[in-house]
XYZ file of C-alpha atoms in Angstrom:
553
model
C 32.815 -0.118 38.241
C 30.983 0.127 41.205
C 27.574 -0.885 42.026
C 24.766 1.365 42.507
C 22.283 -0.126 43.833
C 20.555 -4.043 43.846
C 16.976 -5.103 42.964
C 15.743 -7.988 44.701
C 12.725 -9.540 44.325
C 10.868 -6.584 43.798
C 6.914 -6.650 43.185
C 4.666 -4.235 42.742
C 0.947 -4.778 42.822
C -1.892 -2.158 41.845
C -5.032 -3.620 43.453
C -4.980 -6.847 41.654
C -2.619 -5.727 39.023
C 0.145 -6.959 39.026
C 3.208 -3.726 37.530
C 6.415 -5.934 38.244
C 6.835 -9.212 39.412
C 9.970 -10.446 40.981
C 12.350 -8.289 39.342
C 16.303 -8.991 39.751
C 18.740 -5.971 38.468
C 21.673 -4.498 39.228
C 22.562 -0.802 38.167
C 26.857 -0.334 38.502
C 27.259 3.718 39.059
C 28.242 5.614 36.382
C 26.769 3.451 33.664
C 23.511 4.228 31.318
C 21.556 1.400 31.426
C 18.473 1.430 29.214
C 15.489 -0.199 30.338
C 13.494 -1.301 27.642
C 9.981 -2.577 27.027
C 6.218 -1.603 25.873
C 3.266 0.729 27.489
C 2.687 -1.586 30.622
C 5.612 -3.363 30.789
C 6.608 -2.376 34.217
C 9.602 0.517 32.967
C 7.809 3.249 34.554
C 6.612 1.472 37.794
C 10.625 0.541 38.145
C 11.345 3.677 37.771
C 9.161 5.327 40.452
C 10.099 2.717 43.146
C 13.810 3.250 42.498
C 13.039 7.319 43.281
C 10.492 6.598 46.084
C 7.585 8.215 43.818
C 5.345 5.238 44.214
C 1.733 6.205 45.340
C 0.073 4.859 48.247
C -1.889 2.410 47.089
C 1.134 0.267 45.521
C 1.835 -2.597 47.234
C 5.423 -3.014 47.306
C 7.856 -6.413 48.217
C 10.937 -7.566 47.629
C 14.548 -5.160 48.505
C 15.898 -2.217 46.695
C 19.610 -1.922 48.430
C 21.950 1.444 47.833
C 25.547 1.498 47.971
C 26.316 3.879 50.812
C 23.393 6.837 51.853
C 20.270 5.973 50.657
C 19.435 8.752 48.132
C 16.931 11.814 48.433
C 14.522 12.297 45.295
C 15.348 15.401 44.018
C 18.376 16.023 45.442
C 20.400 13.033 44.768
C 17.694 11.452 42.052
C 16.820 13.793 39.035
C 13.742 12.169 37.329
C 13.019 13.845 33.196
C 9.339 12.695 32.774
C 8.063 12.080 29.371
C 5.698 14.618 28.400
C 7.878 18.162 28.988
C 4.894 20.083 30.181
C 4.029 17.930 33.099
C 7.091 19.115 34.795
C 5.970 22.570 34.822
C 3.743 24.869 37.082
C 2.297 27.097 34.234
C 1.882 30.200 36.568
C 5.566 30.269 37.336
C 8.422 31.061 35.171
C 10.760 28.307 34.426
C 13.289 30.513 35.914
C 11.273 30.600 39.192
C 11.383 26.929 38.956
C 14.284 26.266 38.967
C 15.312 28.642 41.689
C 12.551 27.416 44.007
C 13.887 23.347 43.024
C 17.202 24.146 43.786
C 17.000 26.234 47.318
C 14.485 23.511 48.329
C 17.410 21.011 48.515
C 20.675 23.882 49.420
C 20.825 26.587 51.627
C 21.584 29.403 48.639
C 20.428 32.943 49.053
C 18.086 34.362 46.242
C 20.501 35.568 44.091
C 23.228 33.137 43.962
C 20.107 30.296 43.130
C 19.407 32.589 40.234
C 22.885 32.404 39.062
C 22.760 28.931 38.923
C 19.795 28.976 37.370
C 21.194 30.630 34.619
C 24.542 28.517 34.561
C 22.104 25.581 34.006
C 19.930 27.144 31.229
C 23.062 27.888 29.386
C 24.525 24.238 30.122
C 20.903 22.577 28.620
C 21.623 25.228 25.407
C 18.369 27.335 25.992
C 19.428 30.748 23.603
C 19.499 33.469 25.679
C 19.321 31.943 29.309
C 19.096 35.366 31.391
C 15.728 36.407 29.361
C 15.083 32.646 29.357
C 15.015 32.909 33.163
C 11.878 35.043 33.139
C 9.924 33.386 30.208
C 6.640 31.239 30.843
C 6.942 27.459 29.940
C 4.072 27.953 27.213
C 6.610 30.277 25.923
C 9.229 27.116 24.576
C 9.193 24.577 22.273
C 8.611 21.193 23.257
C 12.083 20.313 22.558
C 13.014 23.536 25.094
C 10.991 22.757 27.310
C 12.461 19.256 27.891
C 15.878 20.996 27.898
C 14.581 22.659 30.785
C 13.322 19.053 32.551
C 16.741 18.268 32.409
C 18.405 21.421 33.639
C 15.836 20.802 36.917
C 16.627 17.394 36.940
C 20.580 18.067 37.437
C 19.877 21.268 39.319
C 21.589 19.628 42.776
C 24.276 17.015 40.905
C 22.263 14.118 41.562
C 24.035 10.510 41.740
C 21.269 8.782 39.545
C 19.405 10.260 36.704
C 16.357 9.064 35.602
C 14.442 9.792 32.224
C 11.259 8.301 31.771
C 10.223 8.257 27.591
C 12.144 11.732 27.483
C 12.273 12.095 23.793
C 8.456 9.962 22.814
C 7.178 12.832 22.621
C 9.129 14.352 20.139
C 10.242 14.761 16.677
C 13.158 12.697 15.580
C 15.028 15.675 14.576
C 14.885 17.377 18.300
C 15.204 13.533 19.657
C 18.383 13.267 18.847
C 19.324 16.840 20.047
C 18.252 15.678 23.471
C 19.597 12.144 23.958
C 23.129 14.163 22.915
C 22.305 16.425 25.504
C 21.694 13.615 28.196
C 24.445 11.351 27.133
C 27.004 14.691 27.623
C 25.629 15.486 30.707
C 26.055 12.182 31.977
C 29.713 11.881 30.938
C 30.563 14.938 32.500
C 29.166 14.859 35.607
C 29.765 11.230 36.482
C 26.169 10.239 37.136
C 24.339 6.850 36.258
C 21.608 7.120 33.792
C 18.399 4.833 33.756
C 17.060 5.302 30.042
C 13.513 4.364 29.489
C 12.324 3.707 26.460
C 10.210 1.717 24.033
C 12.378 2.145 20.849
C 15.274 -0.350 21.446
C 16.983 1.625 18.058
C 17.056 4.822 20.058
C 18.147 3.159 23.556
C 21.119 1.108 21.636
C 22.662 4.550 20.287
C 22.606 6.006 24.496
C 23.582 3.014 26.779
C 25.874 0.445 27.234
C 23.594 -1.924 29.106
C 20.267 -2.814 28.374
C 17.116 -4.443 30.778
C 14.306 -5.858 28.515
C 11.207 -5.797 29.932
C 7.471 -7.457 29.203
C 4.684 -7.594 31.038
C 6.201 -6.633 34.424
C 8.706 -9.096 34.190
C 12.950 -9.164 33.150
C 13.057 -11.118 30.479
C 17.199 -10.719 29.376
C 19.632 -8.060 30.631
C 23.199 -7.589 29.600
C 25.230 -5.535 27.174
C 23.766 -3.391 24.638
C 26.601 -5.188 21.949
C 25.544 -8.878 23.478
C 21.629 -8.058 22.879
C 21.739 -6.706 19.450
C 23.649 -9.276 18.102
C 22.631 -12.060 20.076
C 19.326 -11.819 21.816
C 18.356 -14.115 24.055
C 14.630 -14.182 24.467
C 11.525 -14.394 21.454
C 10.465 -10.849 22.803
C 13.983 -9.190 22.312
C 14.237 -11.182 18.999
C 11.257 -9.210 17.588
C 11.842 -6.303 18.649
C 15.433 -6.398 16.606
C 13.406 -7.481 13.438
C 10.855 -4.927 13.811
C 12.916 -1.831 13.921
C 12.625 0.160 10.090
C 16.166 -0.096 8.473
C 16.520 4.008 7.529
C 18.646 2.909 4.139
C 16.117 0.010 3.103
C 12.584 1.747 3.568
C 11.567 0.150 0.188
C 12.930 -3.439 0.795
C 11.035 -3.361 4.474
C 8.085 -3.126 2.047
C 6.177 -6.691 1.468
C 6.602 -7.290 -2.449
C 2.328 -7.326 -2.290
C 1.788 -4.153 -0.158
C 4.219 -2.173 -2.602
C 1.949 -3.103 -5.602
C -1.241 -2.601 -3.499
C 0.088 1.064 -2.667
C 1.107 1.568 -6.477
C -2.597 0.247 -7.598
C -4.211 2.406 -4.909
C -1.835 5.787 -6.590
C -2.717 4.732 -9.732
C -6.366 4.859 -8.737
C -6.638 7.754 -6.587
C -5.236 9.624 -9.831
C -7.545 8.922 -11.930
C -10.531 9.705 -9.284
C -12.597 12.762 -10.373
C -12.901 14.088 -7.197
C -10.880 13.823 -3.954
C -12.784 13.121 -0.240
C -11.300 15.867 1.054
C -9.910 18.755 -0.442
C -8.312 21.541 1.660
C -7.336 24.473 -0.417
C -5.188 28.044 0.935
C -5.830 27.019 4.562
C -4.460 29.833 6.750
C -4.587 30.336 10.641
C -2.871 33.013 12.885
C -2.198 33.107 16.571
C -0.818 36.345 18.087
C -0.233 37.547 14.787
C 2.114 34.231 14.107
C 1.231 32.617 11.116
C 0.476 28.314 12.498
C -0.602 27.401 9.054
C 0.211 29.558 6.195
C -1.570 28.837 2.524
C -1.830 25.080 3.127
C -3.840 22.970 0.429
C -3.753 19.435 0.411
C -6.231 16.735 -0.952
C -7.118 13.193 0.424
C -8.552 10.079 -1.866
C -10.940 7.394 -0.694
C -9.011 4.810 0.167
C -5.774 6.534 0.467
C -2.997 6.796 3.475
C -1.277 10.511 3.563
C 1.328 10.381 6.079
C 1.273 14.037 7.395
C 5.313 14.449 8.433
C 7.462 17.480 9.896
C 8.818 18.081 13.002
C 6.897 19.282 16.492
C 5.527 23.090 15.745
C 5.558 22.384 12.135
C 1.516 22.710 12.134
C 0.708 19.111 11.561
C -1.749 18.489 14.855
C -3.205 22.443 13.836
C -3.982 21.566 10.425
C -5.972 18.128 11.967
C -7.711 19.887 13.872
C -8.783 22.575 11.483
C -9.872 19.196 8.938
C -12.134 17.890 12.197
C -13.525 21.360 12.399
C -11.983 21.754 16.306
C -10.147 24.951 15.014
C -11.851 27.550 12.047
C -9.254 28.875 9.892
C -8.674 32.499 8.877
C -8.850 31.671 5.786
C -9.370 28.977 2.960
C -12.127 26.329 2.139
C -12.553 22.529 2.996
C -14.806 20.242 1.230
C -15.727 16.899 2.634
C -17.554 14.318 0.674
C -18.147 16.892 -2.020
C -19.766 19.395 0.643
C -18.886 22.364 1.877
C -17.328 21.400 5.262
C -16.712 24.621 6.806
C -19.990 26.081 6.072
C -22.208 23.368 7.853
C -23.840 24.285 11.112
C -25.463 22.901 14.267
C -27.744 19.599 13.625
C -25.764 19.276 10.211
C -22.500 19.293 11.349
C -23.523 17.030 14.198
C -24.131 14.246 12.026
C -21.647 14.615 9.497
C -18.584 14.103 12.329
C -19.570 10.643 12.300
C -17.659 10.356 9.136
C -14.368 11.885 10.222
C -13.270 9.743 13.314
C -9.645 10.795 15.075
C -7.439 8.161 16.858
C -5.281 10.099 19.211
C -1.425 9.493 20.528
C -2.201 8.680 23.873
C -5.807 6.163 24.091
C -5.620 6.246 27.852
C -6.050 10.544 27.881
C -8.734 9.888 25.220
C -11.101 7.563 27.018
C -13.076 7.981 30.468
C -10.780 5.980 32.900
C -13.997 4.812 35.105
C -15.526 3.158 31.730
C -15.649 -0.044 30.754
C -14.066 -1.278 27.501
C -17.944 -1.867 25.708
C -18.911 1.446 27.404
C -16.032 3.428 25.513
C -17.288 1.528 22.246
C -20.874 2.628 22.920
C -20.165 6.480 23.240
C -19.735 7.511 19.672
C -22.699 5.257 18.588
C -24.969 7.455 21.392
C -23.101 10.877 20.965
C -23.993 10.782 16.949
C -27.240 9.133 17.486
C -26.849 6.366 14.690
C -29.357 4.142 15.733
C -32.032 7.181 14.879
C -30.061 8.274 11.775
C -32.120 8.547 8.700
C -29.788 10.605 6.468
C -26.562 10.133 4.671
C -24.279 12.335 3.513
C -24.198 11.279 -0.359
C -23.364 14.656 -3.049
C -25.797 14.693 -5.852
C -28.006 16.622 -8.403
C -30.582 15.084 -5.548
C -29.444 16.661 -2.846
C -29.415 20.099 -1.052
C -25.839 21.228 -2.294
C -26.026 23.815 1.334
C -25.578 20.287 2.955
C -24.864 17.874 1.468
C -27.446 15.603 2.666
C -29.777 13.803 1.303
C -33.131 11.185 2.555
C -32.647 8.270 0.860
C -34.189 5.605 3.032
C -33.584 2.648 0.901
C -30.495 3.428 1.031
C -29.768 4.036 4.335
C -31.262 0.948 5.180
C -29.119 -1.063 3.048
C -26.239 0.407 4.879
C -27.845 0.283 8.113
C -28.459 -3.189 8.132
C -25.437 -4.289 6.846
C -23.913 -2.846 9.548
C -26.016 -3.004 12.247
C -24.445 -5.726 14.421
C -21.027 -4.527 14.273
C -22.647 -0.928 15.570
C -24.277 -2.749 18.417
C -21.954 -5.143 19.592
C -18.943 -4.053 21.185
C -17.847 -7.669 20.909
C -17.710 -7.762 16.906
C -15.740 -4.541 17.019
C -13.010 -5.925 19.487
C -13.001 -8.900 16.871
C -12.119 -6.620 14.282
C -9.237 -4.988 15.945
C -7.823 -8.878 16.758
C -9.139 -8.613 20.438
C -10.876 -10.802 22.647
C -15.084 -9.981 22.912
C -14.226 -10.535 26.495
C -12.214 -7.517 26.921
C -15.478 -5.774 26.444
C -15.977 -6.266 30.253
C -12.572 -4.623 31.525
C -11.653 -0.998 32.299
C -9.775 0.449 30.012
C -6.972 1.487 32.361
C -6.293 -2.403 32.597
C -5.482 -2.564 29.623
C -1.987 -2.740 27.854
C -0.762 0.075 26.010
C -1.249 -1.411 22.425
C -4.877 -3.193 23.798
C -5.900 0.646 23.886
C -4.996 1.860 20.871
C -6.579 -0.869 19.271
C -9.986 -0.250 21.473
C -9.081 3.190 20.609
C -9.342 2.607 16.513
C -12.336 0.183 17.449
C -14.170 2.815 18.655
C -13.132 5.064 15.212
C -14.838 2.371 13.053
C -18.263 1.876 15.454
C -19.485 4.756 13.449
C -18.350 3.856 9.742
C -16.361 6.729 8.947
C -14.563 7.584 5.051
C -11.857 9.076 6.716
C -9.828 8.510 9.936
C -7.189 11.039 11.490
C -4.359 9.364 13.303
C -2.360 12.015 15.480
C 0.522 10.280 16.548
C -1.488 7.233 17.170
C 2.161 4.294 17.483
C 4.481 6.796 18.876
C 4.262 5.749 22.339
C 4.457 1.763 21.362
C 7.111 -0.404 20.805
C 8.067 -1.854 17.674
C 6.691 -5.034 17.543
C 2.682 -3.430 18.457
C 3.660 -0.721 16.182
C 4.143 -2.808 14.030
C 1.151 -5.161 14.298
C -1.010 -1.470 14.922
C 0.219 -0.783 10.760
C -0.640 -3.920 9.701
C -4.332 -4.032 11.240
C -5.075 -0.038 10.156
C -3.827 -1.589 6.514
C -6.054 -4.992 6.662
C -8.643 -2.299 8.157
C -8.446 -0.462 4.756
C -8.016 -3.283 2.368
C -11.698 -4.449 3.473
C -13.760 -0.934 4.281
C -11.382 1.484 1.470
C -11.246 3.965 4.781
C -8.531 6.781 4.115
C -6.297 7.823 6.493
C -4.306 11.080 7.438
C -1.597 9.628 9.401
C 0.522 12.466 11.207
C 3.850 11.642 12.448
C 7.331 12.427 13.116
C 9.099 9.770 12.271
C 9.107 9.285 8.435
C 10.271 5.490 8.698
C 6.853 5.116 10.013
C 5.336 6.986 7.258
C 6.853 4.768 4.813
C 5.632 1.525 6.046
C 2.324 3.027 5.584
C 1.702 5.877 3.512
C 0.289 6.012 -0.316
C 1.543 9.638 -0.107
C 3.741 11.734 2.308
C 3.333 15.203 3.084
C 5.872 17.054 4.734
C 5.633 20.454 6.886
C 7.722 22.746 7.994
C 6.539 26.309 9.564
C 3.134 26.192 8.900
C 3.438 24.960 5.059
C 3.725 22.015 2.875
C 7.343 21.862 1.625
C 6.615 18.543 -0.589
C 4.251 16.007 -1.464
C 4.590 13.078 -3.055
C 4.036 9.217 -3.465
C 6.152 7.891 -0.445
C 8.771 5.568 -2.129
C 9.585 8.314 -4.310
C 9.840 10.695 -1.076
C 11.914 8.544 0.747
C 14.261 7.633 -2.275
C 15.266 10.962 -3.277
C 14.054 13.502 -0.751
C 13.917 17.707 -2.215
C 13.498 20.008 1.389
C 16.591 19.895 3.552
C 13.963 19.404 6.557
C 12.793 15.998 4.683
C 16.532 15.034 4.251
C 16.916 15.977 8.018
C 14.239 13.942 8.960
C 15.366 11.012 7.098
C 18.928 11.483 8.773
C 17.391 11.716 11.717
C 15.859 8.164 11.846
C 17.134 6.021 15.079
C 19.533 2.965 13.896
C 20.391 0.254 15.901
C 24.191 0.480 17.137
C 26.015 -2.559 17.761
């Protein structure tokens, strides 16, 4: 096999961040080599100098040396980004698209770019490729619409393709469709395929050569056999041990946390009264049914892992719990309140007990602030150092509300509390960060550092119940891991429920009390998560289960 192309030496500096430092890598053509690593580890940045994407303010040293012509971006690079909608202009149709990304690189009239076009729409298996051609990208599924990525990305026959997280952002089901997709492609056509990825599982099943990466740096290269059965470095060693075994959910279980979970189910049965409790939830959207007769209830205390794949409703029904969306139909009560029906000042106050950690902290946070700035916000959005009510159901209190004045306490709370509020170091503590971090943008921060700030800045305002929408997708399994552990030590000490939505049901069952499971707008199951997992009832729960990445030797 010949080579590709050499890395030498290569650096590249943001300001005084440093994205890779003194990287050494060949890539042979014709081989998928997956590079490997977490949010920040330098995959990305590698990627980008390799296709001469990087922006103008990265410093760049070292050699990157090309068997033969030096290749055009676009032409003879095809990059898949991660998120499918970032490769589309939504004012043109995809069809438009691709016509416009394949005459910019060939001299082809109109009409025979629009037969190609087509050819490629039909090779990526979109149904229906000549109405395809003249659909909007809004139009497609996530999954389609990352079919599409790839039939622009191939559009000329590049020699190197390039997909960057191509699949994070999907469910494991439709994952699996497109790495299938890719890996054909690639066989076919004869190209090289750089891989990027944080889930070494996924990455072992594509390539046959694998680059680990941490912190900017190579730490072991070779083949994907050699690294899975004997890794070389600490780093590669965990993330091996980390990855969920999809026929041992239960044994991945710590003996303690499986009778923990079984106390907390045994408790949240006998409660009188759930926290929240959604019943006959329905929402439409051009006549579409999103969510279709959906009731659910949540415990104090409690994780429900919130499973199906991408355009099953799980993000819709989130937002209609936070009160972003109002359903068509069907009630919510919060706390023993009526959720749906509180207004203005009321409603203002109670959000400070339903809290949302989102999939990607770095979209979620100003990039200009500060770490201790981003911790202040939801303490001076909700007012807390002026609040004087608490939401506490009772014969007391105005049953309109919810609310009640109980300044003793309040107090009580208050106080007991107040120091964590205020200091943006004690928070960072909690999450197992440095106080000093406090000081730092956010943007310089790794990508499991943020999604601990992120669940930091969940707690500042003592909420009962936290949504988590995707929140360890996009992290490797070693901070995934370490992310499940401190949202579980996070419970154990403030009995905080969770509504953990995800894709990926071995994630579910490291941390779920319950799973619930949607497909097309509706709950197709729910039930205690060991008993989920061990004998699964819907075909899409069986599907997702099958669909689980394994590591191949």
């Amino acid at each position: 096999m010949s080579r590709l192309t050499r890395i030498s030496g290569l650096s590249v500096r943001y300001g005084g961040v440093t994205a890779l430092d003194g990287v050494d890598l060949d890539v042979e053509a014709g081989e998928t080599l997956a590079v490997i690593g977490e949010s920040g580890s330098g995959k990305s940045t590698l990627a980008l100098a390799l296709a001469g994407l990087l922006p103008a303010d990265a410093d760049l040293s070292g050699r990157i040396d090309w068997s033969g012509e030096k290749p055009r971006p676009g032409r003879d690079i095809g990059f898949v980004f991660q998120e499918p909608s970032a490769s589309f202009d939504p004012l043109m149709t995809v069809g438009a698209q691709l016509v416009e990304t394949i005459r910019a690189h060939e001299r082809l009239d109109r009409k025979a770019a629009r037969a190609r076009a087509v050819a490629l729409l039909d090779r990526v298996r979109i149904p229906d490729p000549d109405a395809a051609f003249g659909r909007w990208p809004h139009q497609f599924s996530g999954g389609q619409k990352q079919r599409i990525a790839i039939a622009m990305a191939i559009a000329c026959g590049p020699r190197l393709l390039i997909a960057d997280e191509p699949t994070s952002a999907l469910d494991t089901i439709v994952q699996k469709e497109i790495v299938a997709l890719l890996s054909g492609l690639v066989r076919a056509d004869g190209m090289t395929l750089i891989f990027i990825s944080h889930d070494i599982a996924l990455a072992s099943g594509v390539a046959r050569r694998m680059a680990v990466f941490r912190q900017g740096r190579l730490v072991e290269t070779g083949t994907t056999a050699e690294i899975v059965r004997v890794p070389k470095s600490d780093y590669t060693r965990a993330l091996i041990a980390a990855v969920p075994v999809r026929e041992h959910f239960q044994q991945k279980w710590e003996p303690v946390l499986r009778s923990e979970m079984r106390q907390k189910q045994k408790d949240s049965a006998h409660m009188a009264e759930p926290l929240l409790e959604a019943r006959n939830l329905t929402l439409r959207r051009g006549g579409m049914p999103v969510l279709d007769d959906v009731s659910l209830d949540i415990f104090p205390g409690e994780t429900l892992a919130l499973a199906g794949p991408s355009g099953s409703g799980k993000s819709t029904l989130a937002r209609v719990l936070l009160r972003l969306d109002l359903p068509d139909a069907g009630s919510v009560r919060f706390e023993g309140g009526d959720w749906l029906a509180l207004k203005g000042a009321a409603l203002r106050r109670r959000r400070a007990a339903m809290q949302m950690v989102f999939q990607d902290p770095l979209a979620a946070f100003n990039p200009r602030a500060s770490v201790r700035e981003a911790l202040d916000e939801p303490l001076r959005i909700h007012g807390l150092e002026h609040r004087t009510e608490k939401w506490e159901p009772s014969s007391r209190g105005n049953q309109s509300t919810g609310l009640i004045s109980n300044p003793a306490t309040i107090g009580k709370i208050r106080c007991s509390n107040k120091k964590i509020e205020r200091d943006a170091g004690a928070l960072l503590q909690r999450v197992g960060l440095d106080p000093a971090l406090a000081s730092r943008g956010v943007h310089a921060l790794s990508g499991g550092q943020r999604q601990r700030v992120a669940i930091a800045r969940a707690l500042a305002t003592h909420p009962s119940l936290i949504v988590l929408d995707e929140a360890v997708s996009a992290l490797d399994v070693t901070v995934r891991g370490a992310i499940l552990k401190l949202l579980m030590d996070i419970q154990k000490a403030d009995h905080t429920a969770y509504l953990f939505i995800t894709h990926d049901l071995a994630v579910a069952a490291q941390i779920a009390d319950r799973i619930a499971v949607m497909e097309r707008g509706r709950i197709v199951e729910c039930r205690p998560a060991q008993e989920l997992i061990a004998a699964p009832q819907a075909p899409i729960t069986r599907a997702l289960i099958e669909a689980v990445p394994r590591l191949v030797v």
